[in-house]
Structures are given as structure tokens and as C-alpha cells.
Coordinates of C-alpha atoms and ligand atoms in Angstrom, one line a residue:
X242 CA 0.0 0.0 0.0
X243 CA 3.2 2.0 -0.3
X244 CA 1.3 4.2 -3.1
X245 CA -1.3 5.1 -0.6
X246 CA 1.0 7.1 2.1
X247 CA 5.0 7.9 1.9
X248 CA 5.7 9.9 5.3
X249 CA 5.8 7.1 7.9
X250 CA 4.8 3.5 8.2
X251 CA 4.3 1.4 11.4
X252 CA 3.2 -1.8 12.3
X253 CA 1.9 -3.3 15.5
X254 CA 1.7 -7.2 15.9
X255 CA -0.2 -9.0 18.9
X256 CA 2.0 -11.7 21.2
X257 CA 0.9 -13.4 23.9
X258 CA -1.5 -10.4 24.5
X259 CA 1.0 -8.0 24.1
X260 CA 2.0 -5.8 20.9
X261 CA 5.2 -5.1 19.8
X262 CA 5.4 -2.0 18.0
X263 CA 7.9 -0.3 15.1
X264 CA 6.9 3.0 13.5
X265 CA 9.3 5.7 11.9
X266 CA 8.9 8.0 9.0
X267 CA 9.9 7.4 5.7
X268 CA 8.8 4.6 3.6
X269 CA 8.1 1.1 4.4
X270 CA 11.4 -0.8 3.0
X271 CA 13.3 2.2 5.1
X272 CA 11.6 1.9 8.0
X273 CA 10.9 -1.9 8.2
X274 CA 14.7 -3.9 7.8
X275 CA 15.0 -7.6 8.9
X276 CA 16.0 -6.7 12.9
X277 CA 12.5 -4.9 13.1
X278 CA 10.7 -7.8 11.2
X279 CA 12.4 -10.0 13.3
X280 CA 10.8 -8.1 16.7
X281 CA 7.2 -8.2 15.3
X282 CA 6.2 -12.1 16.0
X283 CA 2.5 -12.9 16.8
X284 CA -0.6 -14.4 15.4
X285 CA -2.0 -11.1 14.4
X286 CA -1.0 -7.6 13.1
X287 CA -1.6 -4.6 12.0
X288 CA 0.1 -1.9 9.7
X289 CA 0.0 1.9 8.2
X290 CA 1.4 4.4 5.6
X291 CA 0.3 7.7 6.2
X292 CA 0.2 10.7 4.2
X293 CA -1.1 13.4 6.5
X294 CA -4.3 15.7 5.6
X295 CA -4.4 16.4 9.2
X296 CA -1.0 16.7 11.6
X297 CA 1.9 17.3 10.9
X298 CA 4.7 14.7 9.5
X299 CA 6.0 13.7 12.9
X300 CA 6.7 10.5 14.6
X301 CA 3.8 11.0 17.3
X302 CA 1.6 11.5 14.2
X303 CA 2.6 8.3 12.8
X304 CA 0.1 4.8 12.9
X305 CA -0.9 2.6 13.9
X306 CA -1.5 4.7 17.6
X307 CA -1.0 2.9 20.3
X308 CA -2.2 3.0 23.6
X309 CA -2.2 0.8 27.1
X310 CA -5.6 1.2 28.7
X311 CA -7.7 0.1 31.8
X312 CA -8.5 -3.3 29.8
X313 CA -5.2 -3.5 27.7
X314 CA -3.5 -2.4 24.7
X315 CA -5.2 -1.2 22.0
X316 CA -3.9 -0.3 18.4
X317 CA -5.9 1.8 15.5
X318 CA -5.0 2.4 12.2
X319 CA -7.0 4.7 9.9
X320 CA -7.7 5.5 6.7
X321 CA -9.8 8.6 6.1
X322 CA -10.1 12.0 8.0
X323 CA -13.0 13.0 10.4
X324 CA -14.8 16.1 10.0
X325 CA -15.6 16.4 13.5
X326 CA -12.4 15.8 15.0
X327 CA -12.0 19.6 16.1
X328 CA -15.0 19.6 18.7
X329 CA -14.3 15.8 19.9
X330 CA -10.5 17.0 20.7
X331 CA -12.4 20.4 22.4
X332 CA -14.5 18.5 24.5
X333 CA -11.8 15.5 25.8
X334 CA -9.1 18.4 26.3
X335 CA -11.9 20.0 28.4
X336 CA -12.7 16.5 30.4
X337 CA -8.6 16.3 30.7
X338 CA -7.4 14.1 27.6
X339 CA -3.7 15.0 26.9
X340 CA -3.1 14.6 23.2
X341 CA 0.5 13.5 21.9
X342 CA -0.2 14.4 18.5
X343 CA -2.1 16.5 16.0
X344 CA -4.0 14.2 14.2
X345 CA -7.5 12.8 14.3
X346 CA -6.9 9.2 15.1
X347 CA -6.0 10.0 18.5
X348 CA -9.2 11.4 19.4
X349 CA -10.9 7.7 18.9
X350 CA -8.6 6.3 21.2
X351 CA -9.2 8.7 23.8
X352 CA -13.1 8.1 23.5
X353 CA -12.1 3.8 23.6
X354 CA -10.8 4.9 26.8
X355 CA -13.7 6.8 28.5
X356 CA -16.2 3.8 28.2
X357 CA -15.9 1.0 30.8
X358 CA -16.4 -2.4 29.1
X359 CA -14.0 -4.9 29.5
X360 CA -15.8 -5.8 25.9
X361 CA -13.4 -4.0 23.6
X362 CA -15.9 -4.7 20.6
X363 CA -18.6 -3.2 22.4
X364 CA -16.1 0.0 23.5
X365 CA -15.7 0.3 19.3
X366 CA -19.1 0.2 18.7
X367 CA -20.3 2.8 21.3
X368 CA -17.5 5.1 19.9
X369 CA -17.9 4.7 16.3
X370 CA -21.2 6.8 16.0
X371 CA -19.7 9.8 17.9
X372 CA -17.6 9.9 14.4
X373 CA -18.3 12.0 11.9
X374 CA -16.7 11.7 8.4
X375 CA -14.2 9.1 6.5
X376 CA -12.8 6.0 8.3
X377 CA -11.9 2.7 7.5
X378 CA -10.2 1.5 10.8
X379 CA -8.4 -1.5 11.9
X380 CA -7.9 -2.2 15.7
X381 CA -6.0 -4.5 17.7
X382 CA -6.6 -5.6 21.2
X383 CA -5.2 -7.9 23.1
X384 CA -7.7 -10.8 22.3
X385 CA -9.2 -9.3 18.6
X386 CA -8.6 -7.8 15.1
X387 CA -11.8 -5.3 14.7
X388 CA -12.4 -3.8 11.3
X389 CA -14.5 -1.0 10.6
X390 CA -15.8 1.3 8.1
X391 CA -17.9 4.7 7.8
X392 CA -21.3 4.4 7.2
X393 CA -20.9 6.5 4.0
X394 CA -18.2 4.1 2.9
X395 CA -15.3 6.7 2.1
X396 CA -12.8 5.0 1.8
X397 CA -12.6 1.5 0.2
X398 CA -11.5 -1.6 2.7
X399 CA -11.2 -5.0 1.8
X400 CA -11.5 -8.4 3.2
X401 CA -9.2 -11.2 2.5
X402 CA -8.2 -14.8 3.2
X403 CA -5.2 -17.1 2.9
X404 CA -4.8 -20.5 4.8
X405 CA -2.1 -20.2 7.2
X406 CA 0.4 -23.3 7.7
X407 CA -2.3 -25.6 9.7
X408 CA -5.0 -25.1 7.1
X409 CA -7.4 -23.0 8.9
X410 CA -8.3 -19.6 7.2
X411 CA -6.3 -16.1 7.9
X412 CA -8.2 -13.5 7.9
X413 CA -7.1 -10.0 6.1
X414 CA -8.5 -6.6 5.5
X415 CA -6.6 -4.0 3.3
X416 CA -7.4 -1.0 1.7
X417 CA -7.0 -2.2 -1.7
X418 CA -7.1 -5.9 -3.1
X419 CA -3.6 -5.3 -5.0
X420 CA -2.6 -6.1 -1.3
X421 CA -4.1 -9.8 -1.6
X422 CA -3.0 -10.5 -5.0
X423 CA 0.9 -9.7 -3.1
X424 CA 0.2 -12.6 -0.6
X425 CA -1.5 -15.2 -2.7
X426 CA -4.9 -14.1 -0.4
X427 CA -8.2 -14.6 -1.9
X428 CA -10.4 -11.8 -2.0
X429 CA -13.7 -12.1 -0.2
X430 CA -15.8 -9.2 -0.3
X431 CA -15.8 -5.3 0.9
X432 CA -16.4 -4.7 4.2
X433 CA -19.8 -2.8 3.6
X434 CA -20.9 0.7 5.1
X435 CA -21.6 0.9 8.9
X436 CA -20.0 -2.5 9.4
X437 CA -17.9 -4.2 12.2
X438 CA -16.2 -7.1 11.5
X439 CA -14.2 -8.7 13.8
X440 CA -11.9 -12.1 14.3
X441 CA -11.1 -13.6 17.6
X442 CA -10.3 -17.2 19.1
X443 CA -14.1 -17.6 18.3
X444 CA -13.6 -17.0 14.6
X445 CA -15.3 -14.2 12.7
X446 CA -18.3 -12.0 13.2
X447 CA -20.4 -9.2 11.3
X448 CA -22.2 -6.7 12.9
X449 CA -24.0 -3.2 11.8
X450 CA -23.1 -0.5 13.9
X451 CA -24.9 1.9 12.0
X452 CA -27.8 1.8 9.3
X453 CA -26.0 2.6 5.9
X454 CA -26.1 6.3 5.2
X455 CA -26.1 7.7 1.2
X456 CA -23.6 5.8 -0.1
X457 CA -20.4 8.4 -0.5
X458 CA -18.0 6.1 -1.9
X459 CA -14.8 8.4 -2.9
X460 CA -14.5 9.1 -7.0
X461 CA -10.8 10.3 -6.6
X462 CA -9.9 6.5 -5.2
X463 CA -10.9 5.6 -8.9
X464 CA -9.2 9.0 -11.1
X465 CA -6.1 8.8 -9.0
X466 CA -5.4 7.4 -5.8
X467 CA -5.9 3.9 -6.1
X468 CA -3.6 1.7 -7.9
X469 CA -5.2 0.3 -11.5
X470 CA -4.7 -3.1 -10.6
X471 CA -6.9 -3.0 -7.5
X472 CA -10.6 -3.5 -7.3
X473 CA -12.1 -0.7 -5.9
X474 CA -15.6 -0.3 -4.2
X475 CA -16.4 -3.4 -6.6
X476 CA -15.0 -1.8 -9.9
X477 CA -11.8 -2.4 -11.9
X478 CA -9.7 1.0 -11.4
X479 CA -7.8 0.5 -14.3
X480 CA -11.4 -0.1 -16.3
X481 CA -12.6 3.2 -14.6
X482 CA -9.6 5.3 -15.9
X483 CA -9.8 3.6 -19.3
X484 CA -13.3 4.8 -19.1
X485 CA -12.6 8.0 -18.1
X486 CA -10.4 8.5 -21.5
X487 CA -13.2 7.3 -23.5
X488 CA -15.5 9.7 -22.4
X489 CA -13.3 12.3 -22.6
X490 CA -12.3 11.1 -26.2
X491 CA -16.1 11.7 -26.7
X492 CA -16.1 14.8 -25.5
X493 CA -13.3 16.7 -26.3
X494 CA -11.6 15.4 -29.6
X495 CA -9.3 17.2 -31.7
X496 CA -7.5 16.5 -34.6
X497 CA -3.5 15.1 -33.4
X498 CA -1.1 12.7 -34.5
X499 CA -0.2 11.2 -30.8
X500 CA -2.0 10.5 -27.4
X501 CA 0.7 10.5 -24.9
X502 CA 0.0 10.0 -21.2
X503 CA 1.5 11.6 -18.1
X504 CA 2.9 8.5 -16.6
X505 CA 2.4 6.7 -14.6
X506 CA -1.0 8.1 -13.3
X507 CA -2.5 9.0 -16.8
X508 CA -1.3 5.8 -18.9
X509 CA -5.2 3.8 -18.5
X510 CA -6.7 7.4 -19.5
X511 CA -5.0 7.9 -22.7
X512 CA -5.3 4.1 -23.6
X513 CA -8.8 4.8 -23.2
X514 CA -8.9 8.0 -25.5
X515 CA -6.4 6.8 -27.9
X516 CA -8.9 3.7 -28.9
X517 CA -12.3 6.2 -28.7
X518 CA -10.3 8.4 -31.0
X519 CA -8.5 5.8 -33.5
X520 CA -5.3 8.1 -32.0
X521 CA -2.5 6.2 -31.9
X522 CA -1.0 5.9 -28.2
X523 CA 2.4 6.6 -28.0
X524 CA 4.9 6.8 -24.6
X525 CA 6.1 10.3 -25.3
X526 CA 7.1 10.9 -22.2
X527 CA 9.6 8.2 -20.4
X528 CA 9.2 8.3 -16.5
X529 CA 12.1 7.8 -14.2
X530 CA 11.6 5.1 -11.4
X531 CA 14.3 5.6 -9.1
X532 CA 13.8 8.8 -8.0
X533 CA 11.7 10.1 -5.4
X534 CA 9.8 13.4 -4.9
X535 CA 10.9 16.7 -7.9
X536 CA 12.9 19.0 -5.8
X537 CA 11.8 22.0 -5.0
X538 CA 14.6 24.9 -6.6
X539 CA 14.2 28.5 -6.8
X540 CA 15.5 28.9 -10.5
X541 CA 13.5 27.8 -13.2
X542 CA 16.5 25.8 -15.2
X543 CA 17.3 23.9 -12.0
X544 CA 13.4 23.4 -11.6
X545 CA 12.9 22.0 -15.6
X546 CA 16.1 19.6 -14.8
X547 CA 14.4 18.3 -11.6
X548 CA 11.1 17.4 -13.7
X549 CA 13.2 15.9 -16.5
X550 CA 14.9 13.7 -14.4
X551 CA 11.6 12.7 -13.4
X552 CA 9.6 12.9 -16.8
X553 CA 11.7 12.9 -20.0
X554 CA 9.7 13.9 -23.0
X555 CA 11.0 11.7 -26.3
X556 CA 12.0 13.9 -28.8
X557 CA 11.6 11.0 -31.6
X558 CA 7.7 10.9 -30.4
X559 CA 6.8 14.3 -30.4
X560 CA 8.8 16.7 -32.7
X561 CA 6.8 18.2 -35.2
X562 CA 3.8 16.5 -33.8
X563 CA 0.0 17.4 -32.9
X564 CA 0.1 16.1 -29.8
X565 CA -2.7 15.2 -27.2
X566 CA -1.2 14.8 -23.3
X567 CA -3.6 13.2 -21.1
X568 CA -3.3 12.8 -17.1
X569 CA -5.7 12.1 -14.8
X570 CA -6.3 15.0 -13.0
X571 CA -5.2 19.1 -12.5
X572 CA -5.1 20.4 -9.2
X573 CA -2.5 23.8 -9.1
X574 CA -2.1 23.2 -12.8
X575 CA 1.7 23.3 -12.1
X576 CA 2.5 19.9 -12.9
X577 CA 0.9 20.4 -16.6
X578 CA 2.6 23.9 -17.0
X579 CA 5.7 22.1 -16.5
X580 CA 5.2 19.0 -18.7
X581 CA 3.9 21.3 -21.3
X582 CA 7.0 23.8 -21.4
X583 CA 9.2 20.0 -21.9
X584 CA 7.1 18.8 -24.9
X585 CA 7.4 22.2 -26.4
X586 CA 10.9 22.6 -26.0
X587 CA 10.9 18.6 -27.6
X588 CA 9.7 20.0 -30.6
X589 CA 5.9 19.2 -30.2
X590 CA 3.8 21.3 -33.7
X591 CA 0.3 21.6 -31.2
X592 CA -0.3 20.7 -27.3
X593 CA -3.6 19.6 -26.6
X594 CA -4.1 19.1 -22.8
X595 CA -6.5 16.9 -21.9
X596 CA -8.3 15.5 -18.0
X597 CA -9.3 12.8 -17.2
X598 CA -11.7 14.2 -14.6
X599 CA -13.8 17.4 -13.7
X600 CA -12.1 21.0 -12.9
X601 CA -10.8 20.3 -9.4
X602 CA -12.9 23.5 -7.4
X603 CA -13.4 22.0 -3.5
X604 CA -10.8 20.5 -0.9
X605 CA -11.4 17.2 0.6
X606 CA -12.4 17.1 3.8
X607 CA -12.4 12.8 4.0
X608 CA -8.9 12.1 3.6
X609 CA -7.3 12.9 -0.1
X610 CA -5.0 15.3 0.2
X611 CA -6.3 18.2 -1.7
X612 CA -5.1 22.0 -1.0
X613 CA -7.4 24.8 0.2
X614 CA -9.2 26.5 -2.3
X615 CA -7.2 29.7 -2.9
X616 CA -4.7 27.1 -4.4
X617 CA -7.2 25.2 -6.7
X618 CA -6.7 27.3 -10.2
X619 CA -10.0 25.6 -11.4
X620 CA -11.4 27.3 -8.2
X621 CA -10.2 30.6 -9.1
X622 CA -9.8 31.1 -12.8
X623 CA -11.7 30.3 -15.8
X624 CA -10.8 27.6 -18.7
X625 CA -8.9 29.8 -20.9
X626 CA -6.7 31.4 -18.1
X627 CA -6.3 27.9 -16.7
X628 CA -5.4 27.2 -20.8
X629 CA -2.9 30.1 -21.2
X630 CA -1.0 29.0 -17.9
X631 CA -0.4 25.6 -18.7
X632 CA 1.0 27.1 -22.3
X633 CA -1.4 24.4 -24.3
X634 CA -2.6 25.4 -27.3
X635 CA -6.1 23.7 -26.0
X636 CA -7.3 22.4 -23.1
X637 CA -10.4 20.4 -22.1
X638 CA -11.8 18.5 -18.5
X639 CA -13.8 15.5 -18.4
X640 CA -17.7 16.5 -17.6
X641 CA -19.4 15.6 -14.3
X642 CA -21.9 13.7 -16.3
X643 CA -19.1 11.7 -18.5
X644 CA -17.1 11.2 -15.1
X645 CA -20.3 9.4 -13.2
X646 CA -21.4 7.7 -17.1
X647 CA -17.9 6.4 -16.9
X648 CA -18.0 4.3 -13.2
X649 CA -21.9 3.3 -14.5
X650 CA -23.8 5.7 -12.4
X651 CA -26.7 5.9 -13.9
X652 CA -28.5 9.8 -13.4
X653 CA -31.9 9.6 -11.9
X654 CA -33.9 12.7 -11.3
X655 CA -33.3 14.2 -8.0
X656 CA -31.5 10.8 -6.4
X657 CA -28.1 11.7 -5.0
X658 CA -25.2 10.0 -7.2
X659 CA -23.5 6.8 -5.1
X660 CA -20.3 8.4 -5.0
X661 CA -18.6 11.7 -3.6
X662 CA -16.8 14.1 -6.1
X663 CA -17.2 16.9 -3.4
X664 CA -13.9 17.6 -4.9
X665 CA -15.5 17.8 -8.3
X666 CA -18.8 19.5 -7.6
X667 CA -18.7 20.9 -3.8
X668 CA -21.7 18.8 -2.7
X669 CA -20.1 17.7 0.9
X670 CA -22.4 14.6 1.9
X671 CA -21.6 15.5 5.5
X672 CA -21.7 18.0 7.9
X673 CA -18.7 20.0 8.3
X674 CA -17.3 22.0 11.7
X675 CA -15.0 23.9 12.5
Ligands
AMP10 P1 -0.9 20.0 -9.8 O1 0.5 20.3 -10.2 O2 -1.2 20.5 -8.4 O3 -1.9 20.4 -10.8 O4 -0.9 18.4 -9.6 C1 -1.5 17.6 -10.5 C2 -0.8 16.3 -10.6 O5 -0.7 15.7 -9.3 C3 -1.5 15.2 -11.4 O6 -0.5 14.7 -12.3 C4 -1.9 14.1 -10.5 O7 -1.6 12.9 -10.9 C5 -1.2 14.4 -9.2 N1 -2.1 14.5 -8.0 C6 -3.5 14.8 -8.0 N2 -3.9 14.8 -6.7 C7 -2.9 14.4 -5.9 C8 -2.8 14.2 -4.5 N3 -3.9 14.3 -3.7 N4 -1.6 13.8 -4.0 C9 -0.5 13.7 -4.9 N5 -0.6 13.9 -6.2 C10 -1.8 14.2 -6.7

């Protein structure tokens, strides 16, 4: 799940009742070498990579969080963000909860801790409906494994299972099914919408802790965050992005000679447009894999060699050439004003920038890191100024309605669409505080 969060990973693993516990930031093959592995025995586990949308990058920010409590230890690892997390810190920092951190997570500890079963399940489910927003959790006790997931459903979750060495079933929950295919697990099914789902010496059990609310399953999991060869809230992520090239082949067409992606992110995208158009696909722009994050440098020559060591444009694909550049979404628009000033200079004839999803115009509130609006150039200037920044000679967004055709939504008169694209259209499907 590397993919899913680069600033600090951490695992916690159940012995004998205990956990053992390694966190540090950086990414997981940094943080995890054979002495830690060696530390982490049990029968049960579970891990994190974070990016942060709230907290900073800091070791006592990083998951899983771990806490000993009246009953025992408890671990939580989440995926999401919770829009109410400002007045539930408020009100435990009034009762005399002393946070560690910054982020969210560690308020659902603190509320664990204030109920007084020795029942840890029943502690989880009391707790979870204080929650407001995006989770998909995982917990560790000292006797269980409890999954959970908002009643929206957010954030995808999985469940998985792989024999272990006696033949009896392992059970596995993951954010994405890539993470099964890894292990040689089979997938089972999602863990649905206001479940709890929980393994202990018993075996496993199901539960609704809350009646499902509108289905808000996150759009941006399927334009960029997810990795294509996952399934994701049922669907084929790499179908979806194919999809979302089609439509915008539909759409938007113009006359070119090549469809190149922006790799790796926009590569299903343009295969999708370059067969809706009869374009062909070409890789016009070769991605490095061995380096990490562009560097940020004041000067812009230093800046255009920090992309290209990143993203080299071929000059033998694009010189002369009509060219249509797909990727998957726009956000600042600095990434495509870049990439565009490096196919001109390779001697592209035309640019025609092309999305594979809607203007970006809100921030996410549930757990994608998206800026604040007064960053969000779709937020704050029109198509052609967006156009004349980037330095394309055209540029063009997948619709709302082709976006939702794409994933099989079908429109019905006033019925609220099954996903969230708050980020798209601004409809929050929650409550927000401050
Ligand atoms: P920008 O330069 O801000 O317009 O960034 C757009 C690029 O960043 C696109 O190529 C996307 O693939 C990628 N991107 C979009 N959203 C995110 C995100 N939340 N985190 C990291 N990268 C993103």
C-alpha cells in the first residue's frame, strides 16, 4: 500500500496479549529492515502508511497509535479523516485528555478509553457513531482484530483470506485488493458501510453498527489514488480510468497525431482515449523510477532539470507533432505547465491538454490530500486562463456527467449519485465544523 501514504509507516503485531510495536517516517522498506521484522512475531498484526491531511509529519503523528488502557492495549490504524475531530479533541481536552499528537486518530482512542467495558468490541461500537466523516479502521486488542468502516463508505476496505500453515483460514483486511494478490490471499468481499467485523479465538463476526447512510464512496480512489490493478468499491480501477479516457475522447476530440499519457498516473486514461479516437498511443514521455519526490529549486532551469529527471519527453515521439497529453487530474495546474513547457521545448507542432476528470474546485475534507481552495486554479480562474498558464494550445476536462457515465452511475432525477466528487462538484455529503 506503499502508493497510498509515503511519510511514515508502522506496524503493531499481537504476542501473547502484548504488541510489539515499530513506526518511523519514511517509507516502508526504510523503516521496516529484517531486525524490526524480526521483533514483530505474533498471530496477528496490524500496519500503516500515512500521508497526513491532518497533523503534521511527525513520529507521534505516525500509525498505527497505540495506547495501554484500563482493559489493555489497543492499536488503531485509519484510513480517512473525520470532520468532526476539532470539537471531539475540544471537549476531551476539556474532560482532561492529553493529546500527543495532532491528528485525528488519536481522538478515537481517547473516546475507547472513556467507556468501561471490558468488551473491547462493544467499546468500538459505542464510539464509532460519535464519528463524523471518513474511516476505514483496523484495531488491535489484546484478544481481537476489529475492522471498521464509515457508514458513508469513504474509503474503500477489503477483506481477505489465505490458509495459514495448519489449514485454517487467515483473515485480512486491506485497503486495496492489490494487497491480496501480493500474498497469494483470496479476495472475499468489501467490508460494507456501517460494518464491524471482527476475528477472535471464536472465529469471525459481522455486525451493523450503524444503518448505511447515502452511499459516499470516494471518486478520486478511482481518477487517482488507487492503484489500477486494484478493485475498488467493486469496480476495476484501471477499467474506470480507461473509461474516463473514452468519455473524454467523446467529448473533447481534436485532430492530433499522438495521445501521450502523463505516466504513470494518466497511462489507462489515454489508452482509453487513444482507442475512442483511433489516435495512436504513444509513450512520449519516459518516467524515471528511481527517483523520489521533484525537488523543489528557486531557479527555473534547476526546476525544468528536476522534472526531467523525473519525466523525460521523447523527442523522436513528439517533434513536429500534434500532440494530445492526457493525465488524470489538475489540481495547481503546475505539474501540466511544466510538462507542457518539456514537450514544447521537444519540438511538439500543437499541445492539446487533456483530464481525465472534472475541474478540481473544493478541498477534501475525508482524507485525499487536496489543498485549500485559494490554491485550486479551477477554483479561481476560468478555462482559458487555466489554458494560457499551462501554455497548451487547448485544453479540455472530463464532464461531471461523462465522469459518473464512466464508473456506471446511472443519473436519476433528484436521487443523489452513489459516489462523492465533493472535490469535483462541492456537494459535501456531510456536515462539516470547524
Ligand atoms: P498539480 O501540479 O497541483 O496540478 O498536480 C496535478 C498532478 O498531481 C497530477 O499529475 C496528479 O496525478 C497528481 N495528483 C493529484 N492529486 C494528488 C494528490 N492528492 N496527491 C498527490 N498527487 C496528486
Amino acid at each position: 500500500m506503499q502508493h497510498r501514504g509515503q511519510e511514515s509507516a508502522g506496524i503493531v503485531s499481537l504476542h501473547q496479549g502484548e504488541h510489539r510495536i515499530h513506526k518511523g517516517l519514511g517509507l516502508v522498506a526504510d523503516v521496516f529492515k529484517e531486525p524490526e521484522l524480526t521483533e514483530l512475531i505474533g498471530r496477528s498484526s496490524i500496519g500503516h502508511v500515512r500521508y497526513s491531511t491532518t497533523g503534521e509529519n511527525r513520529l507521534v503523528n505516525a500509525q498505527p497509535m497505540a495506547a495501554s488502557l484500563l482493559n489493555g492495549p489497543v492499536a488503531i490504524a485509519h484510513n480517512g479523516n473525520l470532520v468532526n475531530a476539532k470539537p471531539l479533541q475540544r471537549k476531551l481536552k476539556a474532560q482532561g485528555a492529553i493529546f500527543q499528537g495532532t491528528n485525528d486518530t488519536e481522538c478515537v482512542l481517547h473516546l475507547i478509553s472513556h467507556i468501561s467495558s471490558d468488551n473491547f468490541v462493544t467499546s468500538v461500537k459505542s464510539v464509532l457513531p460519535q464519528l463524523e466523516g471518513a474511516f476505514s479502521f483496523v484495531f488491535l486488542s489484546h484478544r481481537e482484530m476489529v475492522v471498521a468502516r464509515d457508514k458513508y463508505g469513504f474509503r474503500p476496505l477489503v477483506l481477505g483470506k489465505k490458509k495459514n500453515d495448519k489449514g485454517e483460514d487467515s483473515w485480512i483486511a486491506a485497503s486495496e485488493t492489490c494487497a491480496f494478490d501480493l500474498i497469494g490471499a483470496e479476495y472475499v468481499r468489501e467490508i460494507e458501510p456501517g460494518e464491524i467485523f471482527w476475528v477472535d479465538d471464536k472465529g469471525t463476526h459481522s455486525e451493523k453498527w450503524s444503518y448505511p447512510a447515502h452511499s459516499a464512496k470516494c471518486i478520486f480512489e478511482h481518477v487517482y489514488f488507487s492503484r489500477p490493478d486494484s478493485i475498488v468499491f467493486g469496480q476495476s480501477v484501471y477499467e474506470s480510468r480507461k473509461a474516463f479516457g473514452r468519455w473524454l475522447a467523446k467529448e473533447s476530440s481534436v485532430p492530433a497525431d499522438v495521445v501521450i499519457p502523463v505516466p504513470d498516473s494518466g497511462v489507462p486514461a489515454a489508452i482509453g482515449y487513444s482507442v475512442e479516437s483511433g489516435i495512436p498511443f504513444e509513450f512520449g514521455i519516459i518516467r524515471n523510477h528511481y527517483i523520489g519526490r521533484t525537488f523543489i529549486q528557486p531557479h527555473q532551469s534547476v526546476r525544468d532539470i528536476g522534472v526531467k529527471i523525473k519525466l523525460n519527453p521523447q523527442t523522436a515521439v513528439l517533434s513536429g507533432k500534434r500532440v494530445i497529453v492526457i493525465d488524470d487530474s489538475l489540481v495547481r495546474g503546475t505539474t501540466s505547465q511544466k510538462i507542457v513547457r518539456l514537450i514544447r521545448q521537444a519540438g511538439a507542432k500543437e499541445i492539446h491538454m487533456r483530464i481525465a476528470s472534472p475541474p478540481t474546485v473544493g478541498p477534501c475534507y475525508y482524507g485525499v490530500d487536496t489543498p485549500q481552495k485559494s490554491q485550486l486554479i479551477a477554483a479561481n480562474q476560468s478555462l482559458e486562463e487555466i489554458r494560457a498558464f499551462i501554455g497548451a494550445d487547448s485544453l479540455a476536462y472530463l464532464s461531471l456527467d461523462g465522469l459518473f457515465a464512466a464508473v456506471g452511475e446511472k443519473p436519476v432525477q433528484n436521487q443523489k449519485k452513489s459516489f462523492c466528487a465533493a472535490c469535483f462538484d462541492g456537494d459535501y455529503p456531510t456536515p462539516l465544523y470547524e
